[in-house]
XYZ file of C-alpha atoms in Angstrom:
713
model
C 68.406 -46.741 -53.945
C 69.881 -43.698 -52.173
C 72.468 -42.921 -49.487
C 70.578 -40.067 -47.847
C 71.206 -41.548 -44.382
C 74.845 -42.519 -45.038
C 73.877 -46.079 -45.877
C 72.334 -47.618 -48.983
C 68.543 -47.775 -48.671
C 65.435 -47.818 -50.738
C 64.059 -44.305 -51.113
C 60.840 -45.483 -49.429
C 62.759 -46.353 -46.258
C 64.077 -42.811 -45.811
C 61.701 -40.786 -43.593
C 62.320 -37.406 -45.219
C 61.832 -35.573 -48.500
C 64.477 -36.754 -50.972
C 64.654 -36.238 -54.739
C 67.080 -37.886 -57.148
C 68.429 -36.614 -60.431
C 70.281 -38.544 -63.112
C 70.029 -40.398 -66.402
C 68.918 -38.533 -69.510
C 68.054 -35.385 -67.527
C 71.624 -35.161 -66.263
C 73.041 -35.836 -69.751
C 71.122 -32.912 -71.220
C 71.916 -30.623 -68.330
C 75.671 -31.173 -68.650
C 75.821 -30.139 -72.290
C 78.481 -27.550 -73.237
C 77.867 -24.083 -71.810
C 75.973 -25.357 -68.776
C 77.090 -25.089 -65.162
C 75.911 -26.322 -61.777
C 73.564 -23.333 -61.393
C 71.399 -24.909 -64.090
C 70.152 -27.332 -61.438
C 67.815 -24.467 -60.457
C 64.221 -25.607 -60.815
C 65.164 -29.130 -61.923
C 64.210 -30.459 -58.485
C 61.217 -29.195 -56.480
C 62.190 -26.573 -53.862
C 65.738 -26.265 -55.267
C 67.026 -22.948 -56.594
C 70.536 -21.809 -57.527
C 72.066 -18.509 -58.583
C 75.295 -16.556 -58.361
C 76.615 -13.114 -59.214
C 80.156 -14.483 -59.483
C 79.611 -16.507 -62.628
C 80.336 -20.175 -63.237
C 82.563 -20.857 -60.264
C 80.716 -19.593 -57.147
C 77.135 -20.909 -57.025
C 74.668 -20.202 -54.232
C 71.975 -22.776 -53.464
C 68.516 -22.453 -51.913
C 66.208 -25.182 -50.618
C 62.675 -24.420 -49.426
C 63.457 -20.719 -49.780
C 66.482 -20.815 -47.466
C 69.806 -19.603 -48.834
C 72.307 -16.754 -48.668
C 72.707 -13.913 -51.186
C 76.148 -12.917 -49.851
C 78.619 -12.675 -52.742
C 81.800 -12.639 -50.656
C 84.148 -15.605 -50.685
C 84.015 -16.428 -46.973
C 80.208 -16.498 -46.782
C 78.493 -19.628 -45.487
C 75.323 -21.136 -46.899
C 72.500 -23.099 -45.245
C 72.635 -25.690 -48.050
C 75.425 -28.228 -47.764
C 77.134 -29.659 -50.845
C 78.637 -33.134 -50.468
C 80.625 -34.968 -53.121
C 81.423 -38.618 -52.449
C 80.854 -38.109 -48.739
C 83.065 -35.010 -48.356
C 81.505 -31.635 -47.542
C 82.367 -28.701 -49.835
C 81.916 -25.844 -47.391
C 83.319 -22.771 -49.120
C 81.432 -21.344 -52.090
C 84.482 -21.934 -54.310
C 84.427 -25.642 -53.492
C 80.683 -25.901 -54.170
C 81.367 -25.275 -57.856
C 81.562 -28.726 -59.412
C 82.206 -29.969 -62.922
C 79.446 -32.423 -63.742
C 81.069 -35.466 -65.334
C 81.003 -39.209 -64.732
C 78.185 -38.711 -62.239
C 76.131 -41.644 -60.985
C 73.325 -39.580 -59.434
C 72.470 -36.426 -57.501
C 70.377 -36.632 -54.341
C 68.659 -33.554 -52.925
C 67.770 -33.887 -49.237
C 65.200 -31.235 -48.375
C 64.851 -30.005 -44.818
C 67.276 -29.897 -41.846
C 70.077 -32.472 -41.973
C 72.030 -31.518 -38.858
C 72.077 -34.904 -37.119
C 74.049 -36.870 -39.701
C 75.587 -34.051 -41.741
C 76.225 -31.390 -39.133
C 76.584 -27.630 -39.265
C 75.333 -25.367 -42.048
C 72.615 -27.725 -43.289
C 69.355 -26.193 -41.935
C 67.912 -26.009 -45.459
C 69.157 -29.374 -46.694
C 71.976 -30.773 -48.791
C 72.817 -31.544 -52.421
C 74.636 -34.863 -52.483
C 76.644 -35.752 -55.589
C 77.764 -39.329 -56.106
C 80.348 -39.998 -58.797
C 80.860 -43.362 -60.483
C 83.218 -45.575 -58.515
C 85.728 -48.186 -59.703
C 84.586 -51.772 -60.146
C 86.410 -54.968 -61.010
C 84.673 -55.166 -64.375
C 86.057 -53.208 -67.300
C 83.958 -50.138 -68.076
C 84.730 -47.185 -70.317
C 83.081 -44.476 -72.343
C 84.141 -41.582 -74.555
C 82.024 -38.555 -75.436
C 82.539 -35.676 -77.836
C 80.145 -32.843 -78.607
C 80.099 -29.632 -80.594
C 77.605 -26.792 -80.580
C 76.763 -23.126 -80.934
C 79.431 -20.504 -80.094
C 82.090 -23.033 -81.065
C 81.319 -24.843 -77.822
C 82.732 -28.311 -77.483
C 83.512 -30.851 -74.831
C 85.430 -34.067 -74.564
C 84.623 -36.401 -71.739
C 85.549 -39.923 -70.911
C 86.218 -42.514 -68.276
C 87.843 -45.914 -68.033
C 87.910 -48.344 -65.155
C 88.481 -51.941 -64.230
C 90.766 -54.322 -62.363
C 94.464 -53.789 -61.926
C 94.795 -56.827 -59.653
C 91.786 -59.051 -60.075
C 89.554 -58.895 -57.011
C 92.056 -56.765 -55.069
C 92.760 -53.450 -56.794
C 90.559 -51.559 -59.257
C 90.872 -48.071 -60.696
C 88.815 -45.517 -62.581
C 90.063 -42.463 -64.470
C 87.656 -39.830 -65.754
C 87.860 -36.289 -67.059
C 86.196 -33.517 -68.983
C 87.344 -30.632 -71.175
C 84.843 -27.889 -71.987
C 85.237 -24.784 -74.156
C 83.046 -21.961 -75.377
C 83.967 -18.943 -77.521
C 83.016 -15.343 -76.857
C 79.554 -14.445 -78.120
C 78.929 -10.960 -76.660
C 80.214 -7.818 -78.381
C 81.505 -5.037 -76.114
C 80.691 -1.819 -77.988
C 82.111 0.731 -75.523
C 84.568 3.003 -77.310
C 87.112 2.836 -74.480
C 86.722 -0.875 -73.756
C 89.964 -2.666 -72.825
C 91.351 -4.601 -75.772
C 90.861 -7.961 -74.086
C 87.141 -7.313 -73.416
C 85.976 -6.471 -76.934
C 84.289 -9.861 -76.929
C 82.975 -11.642 -73.849
C 81.434 -14.944 -72.831
C 84.311 -17.386 -73.188
C 85.060 -20.302 -70.894
C 87.673 -23.021 -70.699
C 87.136 -25.683 -68.073
C 89.073 -28.872 -67.498
C 88.708 -31.384 -64.686
C 89.785 -34.877 -63.835
C 89.357 -37.606 -61.257
C 91.452 -40.686 -60.471
C 90.153 -43.323 -58.063
C 91.637 -46.522 -56.670
C 89.553 -49.180 -54.930
C 91.503 -51.585 -52.711
C 89.671 -54.720 -51.503
C 92.245 -57.124 -50.045
C 89.556 -59.063 -48.133
C 85.793 -59.386 -48.171
C 85.614 -57.301 -44.997
C 87.781 -54.306 -45.901
C 87.717 -51.740 -48.689
C 89.546 -48.463 -49.243
C 88.718 -45.879 -51.901
C 91.352 -43.268 -52.712
C 90.155 -40.300 -54.762
C 92.272 -37.584 -56.403
C 90.500 -34.759 -58.238
C 91.372 -31.416 -59.794
C 89.830 -28.651 -61.859
C 91.116 -25.569 -63.679
C 88.743 -22.883 -64.957
C 89.580 -19.852 -67.068
C 87.006 -17.584 -68.650
C 84.914 -14.469 -68.253
C 83.190 -13.621 -65.004
C 79.511 -12.695 -64.771
C 78.500 -10.166 -67.449
C 76.884 -7.155 -65.741
C 74.681 -4.975 -67.959
C 73.922 -1.382 -67.001
C 70.307 -0.148 -66.987
C 68.788 -3.125 -68.771
C 65.903 -3.147 -66.271
C 62.926 -0.971 -67.172
C 61.016 1.030 -64.531
C 58.351 -1.293 -63.168
C 60.328 -4.386 -64.209
C 61.161 -6.172 -67.433
C 63.791 -5.236 -69.983
C 64.240 -1.827 -71.560
C 63.375 -1.382 -75.213
C 66.205 -2.285 -77.534
C 67.943 -4.626 -75.094
C 70.124 -7.222 -76.813
C 71.744 -10.125 -75.045
C 74.671 -10.187 -77.485
C 75.812 -6.607 -76.736
C 77.288 -4.787 -73.726
C 79.000 -1.429 -73.154
C 81.719 -1.838 -70.522
C 84.962 -0.001 -69.830
C 86.324 -2.368 -67.167
C 88.197 -5.644 -67.136
C 86.336 -8.946 -67.022
C 88.012 -12.270 -66.315
C 87.819 -15.215 -63.978
C 89.926 -18.202 -63.037
C 90.056 -20.938 -60.443
C 92.237 -23.914 -59.614
C 90.829 -26.667 -57.406
C 92.520 -29.814 -56.203
C 91.727 -32.342 -53.546
C 91.928 -35.887 -52.286
C 89.887 -38.171 -50.099
C 90.322 -41.586 -48.540
C 87.262 -43.626 -47.570
C 87.744 -46.884 -45.685
C 85.163 -49.451 -44.584
C 85.730 -52.449 -42.346
C 82.938 -54.936 -41.719
C 82.950 -57.157 -38.663
C 79.755 -59.094 -38.166
C 76.823 -56.690 -38.053
C 79.107 -53.673 -37.555
C 80.644 -51.456 -40.242
C 83.464 -49.086 -39.294
C 83.963 -46.134 -41.664
C 86.625 -43.449 -41.958
C 86.453 -40.600 -44.499
C 89.380 -38.174 -44.731
C 89.139 -35.219 -47.104
C 91.425 -32.396 -48.201
C 90.407 -29.591 -50.566
C 92.408 -26.640 -51.874
C 91.471 -23.645 -54.008
C 93.716 -20.906 -55.318
C 94.230 -18.446 -58.165
C 93.249 -14.890 -58.990
C 89.510 -15.486 -58.892
C 88.140 -12.680 -61.007
C 87.408 -9.077 -61.965
C 84.212 -7.527 -63.196
C 82.780 -4.207 -64.374
C 80.148 -3.920 -61.643
C 78.413 -0.782 -62.917
C 77.921 -2.611 -66.213
C 78.507 0.456 -68.383
C 81.082 3.092 -69.278
C 82.020 6.523 -68.020
C 80.254 8.526 -65.302
C 77.721 11.331 -65.003
C 80.282 13.871 -63.751
C 82.107 13.612 -67.089
C 79.181 15.299 -68.803
C 76.468 14.260 -71.231
C 77.564 11.763 -73.850
C 80.436 10.452 -71.715
C 78.535 7.703 -69.946
C 76.070 4.941 -70.722
C 74.055 3.039 -71.508
C 71.542 4.983 -69.441
C 72.577 7.032 -66.433
C 75.830 5.946 -64.728
C 76.344 7.983 -61.504
C 79.895 6.739 -60.919
C 82.178 4.002 -62.247
C 82.739 0.809 -60.292
C 84.839 -2.251 -60.978
C 86.033 -4.799 -58.464
C 87.904 -8.046 -58.154
C 89.024 -10.684 -55.687
C 91.700 -13.292 -55.471
C 92.309 -16.161 -53.103
C 95.994 -16.870 -52.535
C 95.030 -20.039 -50.702
C 92.068 -21.969 -49.315
C 92.637 -25.208 -47.412
C 89.924 -27.450 -45.980
C 90.469 -30.609 -43.925
C 87.705 -32.966 -42.821
C 87.726 -36.222 -40.935
C 84.816 -38.479 -40.052
C 84.824 -41.724 -38.099
C 81.615 -43.658 -37.645
C 80.336 -47.077 -36.799
C 77.048 -48.464 -38.062
C 75.196 -51.528 -36.990
C 72.444 -53.290 -38.939
C 70.442 -56.400 -38.175
C 70.922 -56.113 -34.415
C 67.535 -57.558 -33.588
C 65.095 -54.690 -33.964
C 67.835 -52.048 -33.909
C 69.987 -50.307 -36.505
C 72.301 -47.517 -35.399
C 75.031 -45.084 -36.405
C 77.451 -43.148 -34.210
C 80.450 -41.057 -35.082
C 82.860 -38.160 -34.731
C 83.472 -35.375 -37.252
C 86.225 -32.748 -37.487
C 86.358 -29.732 -39.805
C 89.019 -27.094 -40.386
C 89.431 -24.469 -43.080
C 91.648 -21.441 -43.651
C 90.979 -18.910 -46.406
C 92.842 -15.749 -47.408
C 91.034 -13.218 -49.585
C 92.228 -10.047 -51.288
C 89.534 -7.635 -52.499
C 90.262 -4.804 -54.928
C 88.551 -1.792 -56.444
C 89.492 -0.331 -59.820
C 89.135 3.104 -61.424
C 87.937 2.433 -64.975
C 88.305 6.122 -65.872
C 92.012 5.986 -65.149
C 93.048 2.987 -67.185
C 91.595 0.563 -64.601
C 93.989 1.780 -61.930
C 93.767 0.353 -58.415
C 91.700 2.538 -56.066
C 90.900 0.118 -53.261
C 92.626 -2.806 -51.573
C 91.692 -4.853 -48.511
C 92.611 -8.291 -47.213
C 90.713 -10.847 -45.156
C 91.606 -14.089 -43.452
C 89.143 -16.486 -41.881
C 89.986 -19.639 -39.928
C 87.300 -22.067 -38.794
C 87.571 -25.142 -36.614
C 84.608 -27.323 -35.694
C 83.950 -30.778 -34.340
C 80.918 -32.842 -33.517
C 79.765 -36.176 -32.156
C 76.556 -37.792 -33.334
C 74.405 -40.848 -33.024
C 71.158 -42.149 -34.458
C 69.075 -45.259 -34.001
C 66.287 -46.943 -35.965
C 63.930 -49.171 -33.994
C 61.831 -51.594 -36.034
C 58.905 -51.991 -33.660
C 57.059 -54.194 -36.141
C 57.844 -55.340 -39.685
C 55.888 -52.286 -40.850
C 56.635 -49.643 -38.201
C 60.015 -47.978 -37.654
C 60.738 -45.122 -35.283
C 64.077 -43.318 -35.432
C 65.908 -40.548 -33.671
C 69.288 -38.932 -33.515
C 71.279 -36.214 -31.836
C 74.472 -34.315 -32.597
C 76.629 -32.012 -30.484
C 78.722 -29.444 -32.360
C 81.326 -26.902 -31.300
C 82.732 -24.256 -33.641
C 85.321 -21.494 -33.307
C 85.915 -18.904 -36.009
C 88.600 -16.201 -36.199
C 88.483 -13.370 -38.710
C 90.790 -10.483 -39.510
C 90.623 -7.718 -42.102
C 92.742 -4.749 -43.105
C 92.340 -2.002 -45.708
C 95.406 -0.433 -47.252
C 93.677 1.641 -49.936
C 90.157 2.866 -50.619
C 87.183 4.300 -48.761
C 87.990 7.282 -46.538
C 91.469 5.861 -45.962
C 93.356 2.865 -44.617
C 91.867 0.777 -41.811
C 94.174 -0.964 -39.357
C 94.033 -4.693 -38.876
C 90.780 -5.586 -37.104
C 89.821 -8.882 -35.489
C 86.544 -10.650 -34.784
C 85.907 -14.081 -33.301
C 82.843 -16.241 -32.774
C 82.209 -19.432 -30.871
C 79.134 -21.557 -30.345
C 77.945 -24.927 -29.089
C 74.724 -26.322 -30.566
C 72.708 -29.522 -30.276
C 70.910 -30.754 -33.402
C 68.405 -33.586 -33.357
C 65.684 -35.336 -35.286
C 62.936 -37.895 -34.708
C 60.807 -39.734 -37.255
C 58.173 -42.399 -37.787
C 57.997 -44.562 -40.928
C 55.010 -46.881 -41.489
C 54.344 -49.249 -44.388
C 50.640 -49.076 -45.155
C 51.142 -51.843 -47.703
C 53.894 -53.499 -49.691
C 54.071 -50.457 -51.968
C 52.991 -47.464 -49.843
C 54.807 -45.825 -46.938
C 53.814 -42.835 -44.807
C 56.214 -40.907 -42.585
C 56.552 -37.895 -40.334
C 59.704 -36.155 -39.136
C 60.678 -33.357 -36.785
C 64.201 -31.945 -36.888
C 66.337 -29.181 -35.451
C 69.467 -27.896 -37.161
C 71.578 -24.746 -37.345
C 73.988 -22.560 -39.279
C 77.045 -21.471 -37.319
C 77.872 -17.782 -36.670
C 79.099 -15.755 -39.639
C 81.497 -12.828 -39.954
C 81.545 -10.399 -42.850
C 84.213 -7.790 -43.447
C 84.374 -6.716 -47.077
C 85.945 -3.366 -46.177
C 87.368 -2.265 -49.523
C 85.146 0.814 -49.258
C 82.961 0.108 -46.197
C 84.201 0.390 -42.619
C 82.096 -2.174 -40.785
C 82.846 -5.774 -39.904
C 79.499 -7.354 -39.083
C 78.721 -10.544 -37.180
C 75.612 -12.743 -37.242
C 74.770 -15.186 -34.460
C 73.830 -18.816 -35.120
C 70.496 -19.438 -36.778
C 68.418 -22.419 -35.684
C 65.505 -24.109 -37.402
C 62.754 -26.384 -36.159
C 61.042 -28.211 -39.005
C 58.083 -30.598 -39.118
C 57.193 -32.566 -42.222
C 55.010 -35.486 -43.209
C 54.464 -37.348 -46.443
C 53.905 -40.570 -48.291
C 55.818 -42.577 -50.884
C 54.040 -45.057 -53.087
C 54.428 -47.241 -56.164
C 51.327 -47.884 -58.255
C 50.263 -49.681 -61.441
C 52.521 -52.696 -60.923
C 55.362 -50.428 -59.779
C 55.270 -48.402 -63.000
C 54.332 -45.171 -61.171
C 56.441 -43.856 -58.311
C 54.900 -40.932 -56.404
C 56.361 -39.087 -53.393
C 54.541 -36.220 -51.661
C 55.602 -34.234 -48.600
C 54.310 -31.215 -46.683
C 56.386 -29.154 -44.267
C 56.356 -26.252 -41.852
C 59.418 -24.649 -40.293
C 60.273 -21.869 -37.894
C 63.738 -20.316 -37.968
C 65.073 -18.233 -35.081
C 67.767 -15.607 -35.611
C 67.996 -16.266 -39.328
C 71.184 -14.895 -40.819
C 70.352 -12.377 -43.543
C 72.680 -10.409 -45.777
C 71.959 -6.886 -46.976
C 73.851 -7.094 -50.265
C 74.895 -4.129 -52.392
C 73.961 -0.763 -50.962
C 75.862 2.469 -51.309
C 79.343 0.881 -51.389
C 78.462 -2.537 -52.870
C 79.256 -4.545 -49.787
C 77.553 -7.091 -47.550
C 76.183 -6.481 -44.062
C 75.033 -9.304 -41.807
C 72.009 -9.184 -39.538
C 69.809 -11.629 -37.641
C 66.049 -11.697 -38.146
C 64.061 -12.404 -35.023
C 61.979 -15.071 -36.740
C 61.294 -16.471 -40.208
C 58.564 -18.891 -41.187
C 58.174 -21.274 -44.081
C 55.642 -23.822 -45.202
C 54.766 -25.705 -48.355
C 54.762 -29.048 -50.117
C 56.761 -31.066 -52.643
C 55.769 -33.722 -55.153
C 57.999 -35.998 -57.219
C 56.644 -38.522 -59.698
C 58.058 -40.974 -62.234
C 55.771 -42.945 -64.514
C 56.699 -45.669 -66.976
C 53.539 -45.231 -69.062
C 54.585 -47.917 -71.523
C 57.833 -49.649 -72.345
C 58.491 -46.763 -74.742
C 57.223 -43.714 -72.824
C 58.574 -42.530 -69.481
C 57.419 -39.326 -67.753
C 58.644 -37.505 -64.667
C 57.165 -34.492 -62.925
C 57.875 -32.426 -59.849
C 56.242 -29.491 -58.132
C 56.787 -27.469 -54.972
C 55.162 -24.565 -53.177
C 57.236 -22.516 -50.729
C 55.757 -19.745 -48.613
C 58.392 -17.783 -46.687
C 58.023 -14.764 -44.424
C 60.314 -12.600 -42.295
C 58.770 -11.767 -38.925
C 60.642 -8.960 -37.173
C 59.069 -5.507 -36.678
C 62.474 -4.019 -35.868
C 64.487 -5.333 -38.803
C 65.519 -2.731 -41.369
C 68.083 -2.454 -44.132
C 69.801 0.588 -45.662
C 68.680 2.043 -48.945
C 70.512 0.734 -51.967
C 73.050 3.151 -53.373
C 72.612 5.586 -56.188
C 72.048 9.301 -56.095
C 71.447 10.921 -52.697
C 70.864 7.555 -51.041
C 67.740 6.649 -53.002
C 67.066 3.614 -55.124
C 69.029 3.879 -58.400
C 67.256 5.684 -61.226
C 63.491 5.125 -61.072
C 63.526 1.985 -58.911
C 60.588 1.919 -56.494
C 60.796 0.394 -53.007
C 57.557 -1.355 -52.019
C 58.247 -1.367 -48.266
C 57.679 1.168 -45.477
C 60.482 3.643 -44.784
C 61.242 4.026 -41.073
C 63.850 6.553 -39.902
C 65.462 6.545 -43.319
C 65.735 2.756 -43.464
C 63.667 0.110 -45.262
C 61.498 -2.108 -43.074
C 61.486 -5.677 -44.418
C 59.108 -7.118 -41.819
C 56.634 -9.411 -43.590
C 58.712 -9.813 -46.766
C 59.372 -13.171 -48.369
C 62.973 -14.374 -48.429
C 65.105 -13.478 -51.478
C 65.473 -15.925 -54.368
C 62.560 -17.942 -52.977
C 59.966 -18.487 -55.715
C 56.583 -19.636 -54.452
C 56.232 -22.268 -57.185
C 58.787 -24.522 -58.843
C 57.722 -27.145 -61.368
C 59.640 -29.486 -63.626
C 58.766 -32.283 -65.995
C 60.473 -34.580 -68.474
C 59.349 -37.015 -71.146
C 61.280 -39.738 -72.937
C 59.944 -41.741 -75.863
C 61.884 -44.580 -77.431
C 61.218 -46.377 -80.709
C 63.124 -49.655 -81.181
C 64.386 -50.556 -84.641
C 66.423 -53.449 -85.898
C 67.406 -56.057 -83.350
C 69.297 -53.843 -80.873
C 68.768 -50.183 -81.771
C 66.530 -47.401 -80.531
C 65.556 -43.926 -81.652
C 64.646 -41.704 -78.702
C 63.383 -38.229 -77.917
C 63.844 -36.603 -74.513
C 62.668 -33.194 -73.326
C 62.975 -31.491 -69.945
C 61.395 -28.304 -68.586
C 61.771 -26.203 -65.453
C 59.434 -23.438 -64.304
C 59.950 -20.938 -61.483
C 57.668 -18.099 -60.454
C 58.556 -14.586 -59.332
C 61.184 -13.970 -56.654
C 63.007 -10.924 -55.277
C 66.779 -10.539 -55.544
C 67.188 -8.586 -52.299
C 65.635 -8.364 -48.843
C 63.488 -5.374 -49.792
C 60.654 -5.520 -52.319
C 61.154 -3.820 -55.645
C 59.429 -4.449 -58.965
C 62.681 -3.758 -60.754
C 64.977 -6.054 -58.760
C 62.982 -9.230 -59.211
C 62.239 -11.736 -61.928
C 58.949 -13.071 -63.219
C 57.732 -16.540 -64.088
C 60.221 -18.339 -66.316
C 60.026 -21.667 -68.106
C 63.203 -23.103 -69.634
C 63.238 -26.203 -71.783
C 65.781 -28.599 -73.174
C 65.679 -31.382 -75.729
C 67.785 -34.346 -76.741
C 67.034 -36.671 -79.626
C 69.136 -39.377 -81.101
C 69.768 -43.028 -81.697
C 71.265 -45.711 -79.489
C 72.940 -48.467 -81.480
C 74.071 -51.978 -80.576
C 72.218 -52.106 -77.244
C 73.382 -48.628 -76.300
C 77.035 -49.058 -77.162
C 76.879 -46.005 -79.398
C 74.711 -42.943 -78.820
C 74.412 -40.238 -81.473
C 72.294 -37.259 -80.386
C 71.297 -33.686 -81.083
C 70.738 -31.519 -78.019
C 69.333 -28.103 -77.215
C 69.208 -25.915 -74.126
C 66.809 -22.994 -73.617
C 65.097 -24.089 -76.797
C 62.372 -21.410 -76.631
C 64.962 -18.609 -76.368
C 63.843 -17.337 -72.973
C 65.653 -14.269 -71.632
C 65.249 -13.381 -67.969
C 67.150 -11.800 -65.098
C 69.263 -14.048 -62.916
C 70.105 -11.210 -60.533
C 70.838 -7.535 -60.153
C 73.260 -4.990 -58.697
C 71.469 -2.286 -56.741
C 74.074 0.247 -55.630
C 74.662 2.285 -58.801
C 72.097 1.851 -61.568
C 69.558 -0.696 -62.745
C 72.224 -3.288 -63.536
C 71.246 -6.895 -64.149
C 72.694 -10.173 -65.355
C 70.818 -12.760 -67.364
C 70.465 -16.456 -68.165
C 72.463 -18.159 -70.938
C 71.279 -17.971 -74.551
C 69.982 -20.992 -76.501
C 72.589 -23.660 -77.121
C 72.355 -26.308 -79.823
C 74.769 -29.049 -80.669
C 75.568 -32.604 -81.607
C 77.018 -35.322 -79.379
C 78.510 -38.764 -79.925
C 79.088 -41.232 -77.102
C 80.648 -44.676 -77.223
C 80.461 -47.188 -74.375
C 82.932 -50.024 -74.080
């Protein structure tokens, strides 16, 4: 059962490609040291990355995403938690605790979910209060002195009227990377730490059978190291240089990161006959000095002379940081849904969105005791609203046709000012965008039999205009117009072998006009927006779950995504480095036209052609109510580029990452004692790169092993 269409339905009744994630796979994935980016590859067509560390993930579905590292950047993948959109990249970072399930909706979702969902959405549903007592406590300990405490408790306060649930998580990991630079700041001699704490309090009020209200308060506080950049770890032609060690770096800059999140939501439902009236109000806030990092990944600079820089060649030093004094987001949705109205079901509603973010960007001179050498401020205010409606028509007991439409208006105001850095101060500059867009979808769902359904769907969605003005050292504020997508998909969903095998397959083709692309990095490590005339994508997805026996359960998923930029006039600047050429011995595999790189015909960045995942769980009962079990999960992704241009150096190869969990459940699952492992084959691969100075990269986490004890009450 899923809520992909804002109502509870069987997955087979949803005419689009939807994958779910939960259970043992989620338990293993949320072990200490993991973060939400580890969802990458765990669902077909889903990728995730981020150059800002644990707290600013970027998501991709079917090859569509955004590489922009700035804090006001939008993404074409929406993140929803308990019905509330998390628009800003800071809000998309979620602690994974007390989760019921994760739903991944692949393909445009503009009709019901609105703006900035042309690729799809990741929908996280937490466990809600009930009127039955329910509680659990979890403690784990592992490598790098990593530990976590997690728990939840819920039940009735007033029987049948008021219930509550309290849940939280504390996670810690020690430093595990030695900084061997002679002039490293004292607080960076060891790196890799994290401290993360989050909590959630929910109240469910049900005074009558027809009315319910769910009040949700949540907060998170993160403190740790930001992404660890490593200078010149990439070898010419790709791969790692000889002698590379993941437990060593050589940095002369500061490295830290922090974030405070808090929010609240109120969801109310009133049922009158066949109609359900729903209101969801959400408020989210983020603040704190967000982070600093040594972007060049090394120490010193070439102009200091031989022996005063490294590792490898460092043309010039670079360190940067950002803080967000305040980010506020308000959302409000009203909708009415009708079911059982003869052959009709429908939904209609109104949605309002407002956010306001202030950003301060800084540059630092690591050769002068990390002194400030650049300072710029940004402020972005966005206001949007939309009205939508959809209808399902059950023409026969087996055949359902559906359609929907949404009208959206958005206004965005942006201002930026530089007080220090670049060629000098820049006065306060303003940009504004405004757009009105209609999204729609239409689908057909047909039950071939009691256990097999086929469907087809066509949908149009969009991402609203974007503004980018990271002017710490650059002078340009760039604007990208709205991107629109038209997607067609078809598939089938079936249950075989007495419902022991569930198999879902979909194929899709999309065309995106004016796709928003970001040329990231370059000579001053900034972001420039541009619109591609046209981008194409096509592929397929497969999800399967098979209860082979009562003891053995298997799951598998696979996707193929072909993406291509079609624009003979689109070009991007060379990455930085010496004399405007690719850093060190990096080779650009694209034509050079008038001193710029033509990216016509390239695939989209961070869009692997193949993603595959599989899990296996085997349980052996013993005694009257106990079970020994073994669970393993694997995710494979093939090669993808980090940037818009093609380069053998700034890309990663095929990677397969595995996890394991084995343990014993006692007293019908009341107690669970387990050993867990992440990255059990010790795979090391690039997660991303920095292209403006040297062959800098950042990598995936090391293997993590530990022990966990859970008690359910």
